[in-house]
Coordinates of N, CA and C in Angstrom, one line a residue:
Chain A
G1 N -3.9 11.6 -14.8 CA -4.5 10.7 -13.8 C -4.3 11.3 -12.4
A2 N -4.9 10.7 -11.4 CA -4.8 11.2 -10.1 C -3.4 11.1 -9.5
V3 N -2.9 12.1 -9.0 CA -1.5 12.2 -8.5 C -1.5 12.7 -7.0
V4 N -0.8 12.0 -6.2 CA -0.5 12.4 -4.8 C 0.9 12.8 -4.7
S5 N 1.2 14.0 -4.3 CA 2.6 14.4 -4.2 C 2.9 14.3 -2.7
Q6 N 4.0 13.7 -2.4 CA 4.4 13.5 -1.0 C 5.8 14.1 -0.8
H7 N 6.0 14.8 0.2 CA 7.3 15.5 0.5 C 7.5 15.5 2.0
P8 N 8.8 15.4 2.4 CA 9.9 15.2 1.6 C 10.1 13.7 1.2
S9 N 10.9 13.4 0.2 CA 11.1 12.0 -0.2 C 12.1 11.3 0.8
W10 N 12.9 12.0 1.4 CA 13.7 11.4 2.5 C 14.1 12.5 3.5
V11 N 14.3 12.1 4.7 CA 14.7 13.1 5.7 C 15.5 12.4 6.8
I12 N 16.5 13.0 7.3 CA 17.3 12.6 8.4 C 17.1 13.5 9.5
C13 N 16.8 13.0 10.7 CA 16.6 14.0 11.8 C 17.3 13.4 13.1
K14 N 17.5 14.2 14.0 CA 18.0 13.8 15.3 C 17.0 13.3 16.2
S15 N 17.3 12.4 17.1 CA 16.4 11.9 18.1 C 15.8 13.0 18.9
G16 N 14.5 12.9 19.2 CA 13.9 13.9 20.0 C 13.2 15.1 19.2
T17 N 13.6 15.2 17.9 CA 13.0 16.2 17.1 C 11.7 15.7 16.4
S18 N 11.0 16.6 15.8 CA 9.8 16.3 15.1 C 10.0 16.5 13.6
V19 N 9.3 15.6 12.9 CA 9.3 15.7 11.4 C 7.9 15.7 10.8
K20 N 7.7 16.6 9.9 CA 6.4 16.7 9.2 C 6.5 16.1 7.8
I21 N 5.5 15.3 7.4 CA 5.5 14.8 6.1 C 4.1 15.2 5.5
E22 N 4.2 15.7 4.3 CA 3.0 16.2 3.6 C 2.6 15.4 2.4
C23 N 1.3 15.3 2.3 CA 0.7 14.6 1.1 C -0.3 15.5 0.5
R24 N -0.2 15.8 -0.8 CA -1.1 16.7 -1.5 C -1.7 15.9 -2.7
S25 N -3.0 16.0 -2.8 CA -3.6 15.5 -4.0 C -3.6 16.6 -5.0
L26 N -3.0 16.4 -6.2 CA -2.8 17.5 -7.1 C -3.9 17.8 -8.0
D27 N -4.6 16.8 -8.5 CA -5.7 17.1 -9.5 C -7.0 16.4 -9.1
F28 N -7.2 16.2 -7.8 CA -8.5 15.6 -7.4 C -8.6 15.9 -5.9
Q29 N -9.8 15.8 -5.4 CA -10.1 16.0 -4.0 C -10.1 14.7 -3.3
A30 N -9.4 14.6 -2.2 CA -9.3 13.4 -1.4 C -10.0 13.6 0.0
T31 N -11.2 13.0 0.1 CA -11.8 13.1 1.4 C -11.2 12.3 2.4
T32 N -10.5 11.2 2.0 CA -9.9 10.3 2.9 C -8.5 10.0 2.4
M33 N -7.6 10.0 3.4 CA -6.2 9.7 3.1 C -5.8 8.6 4.2
F34 N -4.9 7.8 3.7 CA -4.4 6.7 4.6 C -2.9 6.9 4.7
W35 N -2.4 6.6 5.9 CA -1.0 6.7 6.2 C -0.5 5.3 6.5
Y36 N 0.5 4.9 5.8 CA 1.1 3.5 6.0 C 2.6 3.7 6.4
R37 N 3.1 2.6 7.1 CA 4.5 2.6 7.4 C 5.0 1.2 6.9
Q38 N 6.2 1.2 6.4 CA 6.8 0.0 5.9 C 8.2 -0.1 6.4
F39 N 8.5 -1.2 7.2 CA 9.8 -1.5 7.6 C 10.5 -2.3 6.6
P40 N 11.8 -2.4 6.5 CA 12.5 -3.1 5.5 C 12.0 -4.6 5.4
K41 N 11.7 -5.0 4.1 CA 11.3 -6.3 3.8 C 10.0 -6.7 4.5
Q42 N 9.3 -5.8 4.9 CA 7.9 -6.0 5.4 C 6.9 -5.3 4.6
S43 N 5.6 -5.7 4.8 CA 4.5 -5.1 4.0 C 4.1 -3.8 4.6
L44 N 3.2 -3.2 3.9 CA 2.7 -1.9 4.3 C 1.7 -2.1 5.5
M45 N 1.9 -1.4 6.5 CA 1.1 -1.4 7.7 C 0.3 -0.1 7.8
L46 N -1.0 -0.3 7.8 CA -1.9 0.9 8.0 C -1.7 1.5 9.4
M47 N -1.4 2.8 9.4 CA -1.2 3.5 10.7 C -2.5 4.2 11.1
A48 N -3.1 4.9 10.1 CA -4.2 5.7 10.5 C -5.0 6.1 9.2
T49 N -6.2 6.4 9.4 CA -7.1 6.9 8.3 C -7.5 8.4 8.7
S50 N -7.3 9.3 7.8 CA -7.7 10.7 8.1 C -8.8 11.1 7.1
N51 N -9.7 11.7 7.7 CA -10.9 12.3 6.9 C -10.8 13.8 7.0
E52 N -11.1 14.5 5.9 CA -11.0 15.9 5.9 C -12.0 16.5 6.9
G53 N -11.4 17.4 7.7 CA -12.2 18.1 8.7 C -12.6 17.3 10.0
S54 N -12.0 16.1 10.2 CA -12.3 15.4 11.4 C -11.1 14.7 11.9
K55 N -11.2 14.2 13.1 CA -10.0 13.5 13.7 C -9.7 12.2 13.0
A56 N -8.4 11.9 13.0 CA -8.0 10.7 12.3 C -8.3 9.5 13.1
T57 N -8.5 8.4 12.5 CA -8.7 7.1 13.1 C -7.4 6.3 13.1
Y58 N -6.9 5.9 14.3 CA -5.7 5.2 14.3 C -5.9 3.7 14.5
E59 N -5.0 3.0 13.9 CA -5.0 1.6 14.1 C -4.5 1.2 15.5
Q60 N -4.8 0.0 15.9 CA -4.4 -0.4 17.2 C -2.9 -0.5 17.3
G61 N -2.4 0.0 18.4 CA -0.9 0.0 18.6 C -0.2 1.2 18.1
V62 N -0.9 2.1 17.4 CA -0.3 3.3 16.8 C -0.6 4.5 17.8
E63 N 0.4 5.1 18.3 CA 0.2 6.2 19.3 C -0.2 7.5 18.6
K64 N -1.4 7.9 18.9 CA -1.9 9.1 18.2 C -1.2 10.4 18.7
D65 N -0.7 10.4 19.9 CA 0.0 11.5 20.3 C 1.4 11.6 19.8
K66 N 1.9 10.5 19.2 CA 3.2 10.5 18.6 C 3.2 10.8 17.1
F67 N 2.2 10.3 16.5 CA 2.0 10.4 15.1 C 0.7 11.3 14.9
L68 N 1.0 12.6 14.7 CA -0.1 13.6 14.6 C -0.5 13.7 13.2
I69 N -1.8 13.5 12.9 CA -2.3 13.6 11.5 C -3.3 14.7 11.5
N70 N -3.1 15.5 10.4 CA -4.0 16.7 10.2 C -4.5 16.6 8.7
H71 N -5.8 16.7 8.5 CA -6.3 16.7 7.2 C -7.2 17.9 7.1
A72 N -6.6 19.0 6.9 CA -7.3 20.3 7.0 C -8.1 20.7 5.8
S73 N -7.7 20.1 4.7 CA -8.4 20.4 3.4 C -8.5 19.2 2.6
L74 N -9.3 19.3 1.5 CA -9.5 18.1 0.6 C -8.3 17.8 -0.2
T75 N -7.3 18.6 -0.1 CA -6.1 18.3 -0.9 C -4.8 18.1 -0.1
L76 N -4.9 18.2 1.2 CA -3.7 18.2 2.0 C -3.9 17.4 3.3
S77 N -3.0 16.4 3.5 CA -2.9 15.7 4.8 C -1.5 15.7 5.2
T78 N -1.3 15.9 6.5 CA 0.1 15.8 7.0 C 0.2 14.8 8.2
L79 N 1.4 14.3 8.2 CA 1.8 13.4 9.3 C 3.0 13.9 10.0
T80 N 2.9 14.2 11.3 CA 4.0 14.7 12.1 C 4.5 13.6 13.0
V81 N 5.7 13.2 12.9 CA 6.3 12.3 13.9 C 7.0 13.1 14.9
T82 N 6.4 13.0 16.1 CA 6.9 13.9 17.2 C 7.9 13.1 18.1
S83 N 8.9 13.8 18.6 CA 9.9 13.2 19.5 C 10.4 11.9 18.8
A84 N 10.9 12.0 17.7 CA 11.3 10.9 16.9 C 12.4 10.1 17.6
H85 N 12.4 8.8 17.4 CA 13.4 7.9 18.0 C 13.9 7.0 16.8
P86 N 15.1 6.4 17.0 CA 15.6 5.6 15.9 C 14.6 4.5 15.5
E87 N 13.8 4.0 16.4 CA 12.9 2.9 16.0 C 11.8 3.4 15.1
D88 N 11.6 4.7 15.0 CA 10.6 5.3 14.1 C 11.2 5.4 12.6
S89 N 12.4 5.1 12.5 CA 13.0 5.1 11.1 C 12.3 4.1 10.3
S90 N 11.7 4.5 9.2 CA 10.9 3.7 8.3 C 10.6 4.4 7.0
F91 N 9.8 3.7 6.2 CA 9.3 4.3 5.0 C 7.8 4.6 5.2
Y92 N 7.5 5.9 5.1 CA 6.1 6.3 5.3 C 5.5 6.6 4.0
I93 N 4.3 6.1 3.7 CA 3.6 6.3 2.5 C 2.2 6.7 2.7
C94 N 1.7 7.7 2.0 CA 0.3 8.1 2.1 C -0.4 7.6 0.9
S95 N -1.7 7.5 1.0 CA -2.6 7.0 0.0 C -3.9 7.7 0.0
A96 N -4.4 8.1 -1.1 CA -5.7 8.8 -1.1 C -6.8 8.0 -1.9
R97 N -8.0 8.2 -1.4 CA -9.1 7.6 -2.1 C -9.9 8.7 -2.8
L98 N -10.2 8.4 -4.1 CA -10.8 9.4 -4.9 C -12.2 9.7 -4.4
V99 N -12.6 10.9 -4.5 CA -14.0 11.3 -4.1 C -15.0 10.6 -5.1
G100 N -16.1 10.3 -4.7 CA -17.2 9.8 -5.6 C -17.4 8.3 -5.4
G101 N -16.9 7.7 -4.4 CA -17.2 6.3 -4.1 C -16.3 5.4 -4.9
S102 N -15.4 5.9 -5.7 CA -14.6 5.0 -6.5 C -13.7 4.1 -5.5
Y103 N -13.4 3.0 -6.0 CA -12.5 2.1 -5.2 C -11.1 2.5 -5.5
G104 N -10.8 3.4 -6.3 CA -9.5 3.7 -6.7 C -8.7 4.4 -5.6
Y105 N -7.5 3.9 -5.4 CA -6.5 4.5 -4.5 C -5.3 4.9 -5.2
T106 N -4.7 6.0 -4.8 CA -3.4 6.3 -5.4 C -2.4 6.6 -4.3
F107 N -1.1 6.3 -4.5 CA -0.1 6.4 -3.5 C 0.8 7.6 -3.7
G108 N 1.3 8.1 -2.7 CA 2.4 9.1 -2.8 C 3.7 8.3 -3.0
S109 N 4.7 9.0 -3.2 CA 6.0 8.4 -3.6 C 6.8 7.9 -2.3
G110 N 6.3 8.2 -1.2 CA 6.9 7.7 0.1 C 7.9 8.7 0.6
T111 N 8.2 8.6 1.9 CA 9.2 9.3 2.6 C 10.0 8.4 3.4
R112 N 11.3 8.4 3.2 CA 12.3 7.6 3.9 C 12.7 8.4 5.1
L113 N 12.3 8.0 6.3 CA 12.7 8.7 7.5 C 13.8 7.9 8.2
T114 N 14.9 8.6 8.5 CA 16.0 8.1 9.3 C 16.2 8.9 10.5
V115 N 16.1 8.3 11.7 CA 16.3 9.1 12.9 C 17.7 8.6 13.5
V116 N 18.5 9.6 13.8 CA 19.9 9.3 14.2 C 20.1 9.8 15.7
Chain B
Q1 N -5.3 -15.6 12.4 CA -5.2 -15.6 11.0 C -5.0 -14.1 10.5
K2 N -4.0 -13.9 9.6 CA -3.8 -12.6 9.0 C -5.0 -12.3 8.1
E3 N -5.2 -11.0 7.9 CA -6.3 -10.6 7.1 C -6.1 -10.9 5.6
V4 N -4.8 -10.7 5.2 CA -4.4 -11.0 3.8 C -3.1 -11.8 3.9
E5 N -3.1 -12.9 3.3 CA -2.0 -13.8 3.3 C -1.5 -14.1 1.9
Q6 N -0.2 -14.1 1.7 CA 0.3 -14.4 0.4 C 1.3 -15.5 0.6
N7 N 1.5 -16.3 -0.5 CA 2.4 -17.4 -0.5 C 3.8 -16.9 -0.3
S8 N 4.5 -17.6 0.6 CA 5.8 -17.1 1.0 C 6.8 -17.2 -0.2
G9 N 7.6 -16.2 -0.3 CA 8.6 -16.2 -1.3 C 10.0 -16.6 -0.7
P10 N 11.0 -16.2 -1.4 CA 10.9 -15.6 -2.7 C 10.6 -16.6 -3.8
L11 N 10.1 -16.1 -4.9 CA 9.7 -16.8 -6.0 C 10.7 -16.5 -7.2
S12 N 11.3 -17.5 -7.8 CA 12.2 -17.3 -8.8 C 11.8 -18.1 -10.1
V13 N 11.7 -17.4 -11.2 CA 11.3 -18.0 -12.4 C 12.3 -17.6 -13.5
P14 N 12.4 -18.4 -14.5 CA 13.3 -18.0 -15.7 C 12.5 -17.1 -16.6
E15 N 13.3 -16.3 -17.3 CA 12.7 -15.3 -18.2 C 11.8 -16.1 -19.2
G16 N 10.7 -15.6 -19.5 CA 9.7 -16.2 -20.4 C 8.7 -17.1 -19.8
A17 N 9.0 -17.5 -18.6 CA 8.1 -18.4 -17.9 C 6.9 -17.7 -17.3
I18 N 5.9 -18.5 -16.8 CA 4.8 -17.9 -16.1 C 5.0 -17.8 -14.6
A19 N 4.8 -16.7 -14.0 CA 4.9 -16.5 -12.6 C 3.5 -16.5 -12.0
S20 N 3.3 -17.3 -10.9 CA 2.0 -17.4 -10.3 C 2.1 -16.9 -8.9
L21 N 1.3 -15.9 -8.5 CA 1.3 -15.4 -7.2 C -0.1 -15.6 -6.6
N22 N -0.1 -16.0 -5.4 CA -1.4 -16.3 -4.7 C -1.6 -15.5 -3.5
C23 N -2.9 -15.4 -3.1 CA -3.3 -14.6 -2.0 C -4.6 -15.1 -1.5
T24 N -4.8 -15.1 -0.2 CA -6.0 -15.4 0.4 C -6.4 -14.3 1.4
Y25 N -7.7 -14.2 1.7 CA -8.1 -13.1 2.6 C -9.2 -13.7 3.5
S26 N -9.3 -13.0 4.7 CA -10.2 -13.6 5.7 C -11.6 -13.0 5.8
D27 N -11.7 -11.8 5.3 CA -13.0 -11.1 5.4 C -13.9 -11.4 4.2
R28 N -15.0 -12.2 4.4 CA -15.8 -12.5 3.3 C -16.6 -11.3 2.7
G29 N -16.6 -10.2 3.5 CA -17.3 -9.1 3.0 C -16.4 -8.2 2.1
S30 N -15.2 -8.6 1.9 CA -14.3 -7.8 1.0 C -14.9 -7.7 -0.4
Q31 N -14.7 -6.5 -0.9 CA -15.4 -6.2 -2.2 C -14.5 -6.0 -3.4
S32 N -13.3 -5.5 -3.1 CA -12.4 -5.3 -4.3 C -11.0 -5.7 -3.9
F33 N -10.3 -6.1 -5.0 CA -9.0 -6.7 -4.8 C -8.0 -6.2 -5.8
F34 N -6.8 -6.0 -5.3 CA -5.8 -5.3 -6.1 C -4.4 -6.1 -6.0
W35 N -3.7 -5.9 -7.1 CA -2.3 -6.4 -7.0 C -1.4 -5.1 -7.3
Y36 N -0.5 -4.9 -6.4 CA 0.5 -3.9 -6.6 C 1.9 -4.4 -6.8
R37 N 2.7 -3.7 -7.5 CA 4.1 -4.0 -7.7 C 4.9 -3.0 -7.0
Q38 N 5.9 -3.4 -6.2 CA 6.7 -2.5 -5.5 C 8.2 -2.8 -5.7
Y39 N 8.9 -1.8 -6.3 CA 10.3 -1.9 -6.4 C 10.9 -1.4 -5.1
S40 N 12.1 -1.9 -4.9 CA 12.8 -1.6 -3.6 C 12.9 -0.1 -3.5
G41 N 12.5 0.4 -2.3 CA 12.6 1.9 -2.0 C 11.6 2.7 -2.7
K42 N 10.7 2.1 -3.4 CA 9.6 2.9 -4.1 C 8.3 2.6 -3.5
S43 N 7.3 3.4 -3.8 CA 5.9 3.2 -3.3 C 5.3 2.2 -4.3
P44 N 4.2 1.5 -3.8 CA 3.5 0.6 -4.7 C 2.9 1.2 -5.9
E45 N 2.8 0.5 -7.0 CA 2.1 0.9 -8.1 C 1.1 -0.2 -8.5
L46 N -0.1 0.3 -8.9 CA -1.2 -0.6 -9.2 C -1.0 -1.3 -10.5
I47 N -1.1 -2.7 -10.5 CA -1.0 -3.4 -11.7 C -2.4 -3.9 -12.1
M48 N -3.2 -4.4 -11.2 CA -4.5 -5.0 -11.6 C -5.5 -4.7 -10.4
S49 N -6.7 -4.6 -10.8 CA -7.8 -4.6 -9.9 C -8.9 -5.5 -10.4
I50 N -9.5 -6.2 -9.4 CA -10.6 -7.1 -9.8 C -11.7 -7.1 -8.8
Y51 N -12.9 -7.2 -9.3 CA -14.0 -7.0 -8.3 C -15.0 -8.1 -8.4
S52 N -15.0 -8.9 -9.5 CA -16.0 -10.0 -9.6 C -15.3 -11.3 -9.8
N53 N -15.9 -12.4 -9.6 CA -15.3 -13.7 -9.8 C -14.9 -13.9 -11.2
G54 N -13.9 -14.7 -11.4 CA -13.4 -15.0 -12.7 C -12.0 -14.5 -13.0
D55 N -11.7 -14.4 -14.2 CA -10.4 -13.9 -14.7 C -10.5 -12.5 -15.3
K56 N -9.5 -11.7 -15.1 CA -9.4 -10.4 -15.8 C -8.0 -10.3 -16.3
E57 N -7.9 -10.1 -17.6 CA -6.6 -10.0 -18.3 C -6.3 -8.6 -18.7
D58 N -5.0 -8.3 -18.6 CA -4.5 -7.0 -19.0 C -3.0 -7.2 -19.5
G59 N -2.9 -7.4 -20.8 CA -1.5 -7.6 -21.3 C -1.0 -8.9 -20.8
R60 N 0.2 -8.9 -20.2 CA 0.8 -10.2 -19.7 C 0.2 -10.6 -18.4
F61 N -0.6 -9.8 -17.8 CA -1.1 -10.0 -16.4 C -2.5 -10.5 -16.5
T62 N -2.8 -11.6 -15.6 CA -4.2 -12.1 -15.5 C -4.4 -12.2 -14.0
A63 N -5.5 -11.5 -13.5 CA -5.9 -11.7 -12.1 C -7.1 -12.6 -12.1
Q64 N -7.1 -13.5 -11.1 CA -8.2 -14.4 -10.9 C -8.7 -14.3 -9.5
L65 N -10.1 -14.3 -9.4 CA -10.7 -14.1 -8.2 C -11.8 -15.2 -7.9
N66 N -11.7 -15.8 -6.8 CA -12.7 -16.8 -6.3 C -13.2 -16.4 -4.9
K67 N -14.3 -15.7 -4.9 CA -14.8 -15.2 -3.6 C -15.2 -16.4 -2.7
A68 N -15.7 -17.4 -3.2 CA -16.2 -18.5 -2.4 C -15.0 -19.1 -1.6
S69 N -13.9 -19.2 -2.3 CA -12.6 -19.7 -1.7 C -11.8 -18.6 -1.0
Q70 N -12.2 -17.4 -1.2 CA -11.5 -16.2 -0.6 C -10.1 -16.2 -1.1
Y71 N -10.0 -16.3 -2.4 CA -8.7 -16.5 -3.1 C -8.5 -15.6 -4.3
V72 N -7.4 -15.0 -4.4 CA -7.1 -14.2 -5.6 C -5.7 -14.4 -6.0
S73 N -5.5 -14.5 -7.3 CA -4.1 -14.8 -7.8 C -3.7 -13.8 -8.9
L74 N -2.5 -13.8 -9.2 CA -1.9 -13.0 -10.3 C -1.0 -13.9 -11.1
L75 N -1.3 -14.0 -12.4 CA -0.4 -14.7 -13.3 C 0.4 -13.7 -14.2
I76 N 1.7 -13.9 -14.3 CA 2.4 -13.0 -15.2 C 3.0 -13.9 -16.3
R77 N 2.6 -13.7 -17.5 CA 3.0 -14.5 -18.6 C 4.3 -13.9 -19.2
D78 N 5.1 -14.7 -19.8 CA 6.3 -14.2 -20.5 C 7.1 -13.3 -19.6
S79 N 7.4 -13.8 -18.4 CA 8.0 -13.0 -17.4 C 9.3 -12.4 -17.9
Q80 N 9.6 -11.1 -17.5 CA 10.7 -10.4 -17.9 C 11.6 -10.0 -16.7
P81 N 12.9 -9.8 -16.8 CA 13.7 -9.4 -15.7 C 13.1 -8.1 -15.0
S82 N 12.5 -7.3 -15.8 CA 12.0 -6.0 -15.2 C 10.7 -6.3 -14.4
D83 N 10.2 -7.5 -14.4 CA 9.1 -7.9 -13.5 C 9.6 -8.2 -12.1
S84 N 10.9 -8.3 -12.0 CA 11.4 -8.6 -10.6 C 11.1 -7.5 -9.7
A85 N 10.4 -7.8 -8.6 CA 9.9 -6.9 -7.7 C 9.1 -7.6 -6.6
T86 N 8.6 -6.9 -5.6 CA 7.7 -7.5 -4.6 C 6.3 -7.2 -5.0
Y87 N 5.5 -8.2 -5.0 CA 4.1 -8.0 -5.4 C 3.2 -8.1 -4.2
L88 N 2.4 -7.1 -4.0 CA 1.5 -7.0 -2.9 C 0.1 -7.2 -3.3
C89 N -0.5 -8.1 -2.5 CA -2.0 -8.3 -2.7 C -2.7 -7.4 -1.7
A90 N -3.7 -6.7 -2.1 CA -4.4 -5.8 -1.3 C -5.9 -6.0 -1.4
V91 N -6.6 -5.9 -0.3 CA -8.0 -6.1 -0.2 C -8.7 -4.9 0.4
N92 N -9.7 -4.5 -0.3 CA -10.5 -3.4 0.2 C -11.7 -4.0 0.9
R93 N -11.8 -3.7 2.2 CA -12.8 -4.4 3.0 C -14.2 -3.8 2.9
N94 N -14.3 -2.5 3.0 CA -15.6 -1.9 3.1 C -15.6 -0.5 2.5
N95 N -14.8 -0.4 1.4 CA -14.7 0.9 0.7 C -14.1 2.0 1.6
N96 N -13.4 1.5 2.6 CA -12.9 2.5 3.6 C -11.4 2.4 3.8
D97 N -10.9 1.3 3.8 CA -9.4 1.1 3.9 C -8.9 -0.1 3.2
M98 N -7.7 -0.2 3.0 CA -7.1 -1.3 2.2 C -6.1 -2.0 3.1
R99 N -6.1 -3.3 3.1 CA -5.2 -4.1 3.8 C -4.3 -4.9 2.9
F100 N -3.0 -4.9 3.2 CA -2.0 -5.5 2.3 C -1.5 -6.8 2.9
G101 N -1.2 -7.7 2.0 CA -0.4 -8.9 2.4 C 1.0 -8.6 2.6
A102 N 1.8 -9.5 3.0 CA 3.2 -9.3 3.3 C 4.0 -9.2 2.1
G103 N 3.5 -9.6 0.9 CA 4.2 -9.4 -0.3 C 5.0 -10.7 -0.7
T104 N 5.1 -10.9 -2.0 CA 5.9 -12.0 -2.5 C 7.0 -11.4 -3.4
R105 N 8.2 -11.7 -3.1 CA 9.3 -11.2 -3.9 C 9.6 -12.1 -5.1
L106 N 9.5 -11.5 -6.2 CA 9.6 -12.3 -7.5 C 11.0 -11.9 -8.1
T107 N 11.7 -12.9 -8.5 CA 12.9 -12.7 -9.3 C 12.8 -13.4 -10.6
V108 N 13.0 -12.7 -11.7 CA 13.0 -13.3 -13.0 C 14.4 -13.3 -13.5
K109 N 14.9 -14.5 -13.7 CA 16.3 -14.7 -14.1 C 16.5 -14.7 -15.6
P110 N 17.4 -13.9 -16.1 CA 17.6 -13.9 -17.6 C 18.1 -15.2 -18.1

């Protein structure tokens, strides 16, 4: 089945540094990937939608200069949290939509980011 | 009004009982509907998808959709302790992105 590999699964970084999270579709091409953030005991909140070869579309309230998204190929999308602060500590999850108009979505395993 | 709303939890049922989870959505143009299960610290996993009005059964799970009422539900029969998790209702609005409800935490007590 369709698999999205997300790395790292967890990361601890110092305030002010940047962290890159990768999502790769292993056995399918993902024209569109979605990035979600989930705070403890809250639901998934869509941060941005990335389309291969074009700029990401950010949800209202999400700083595009802070959360840099790159979708350079049909199998790789990255999210970089720049100048991280403790309030950025969260669970970040990517999701990919299968090519071909399918409604199917598959999720990465998530990245637990802790900023100290 | 939130785009996707779920009944507030937590929900606790005894082992073997039926767990009923409810969800309403605001966008009448929504086309597809999903139930995900999420264990603590893990990413969501798809349990059921439903696209047309009526019931869809898969093992112990039954999804129900009523587009006129903008309502979708999930029934879990013969609930097991391993079903204890947070259940997320998700709605695909226009084949472009998916919106999630806040989730209902289910506890199945042995």
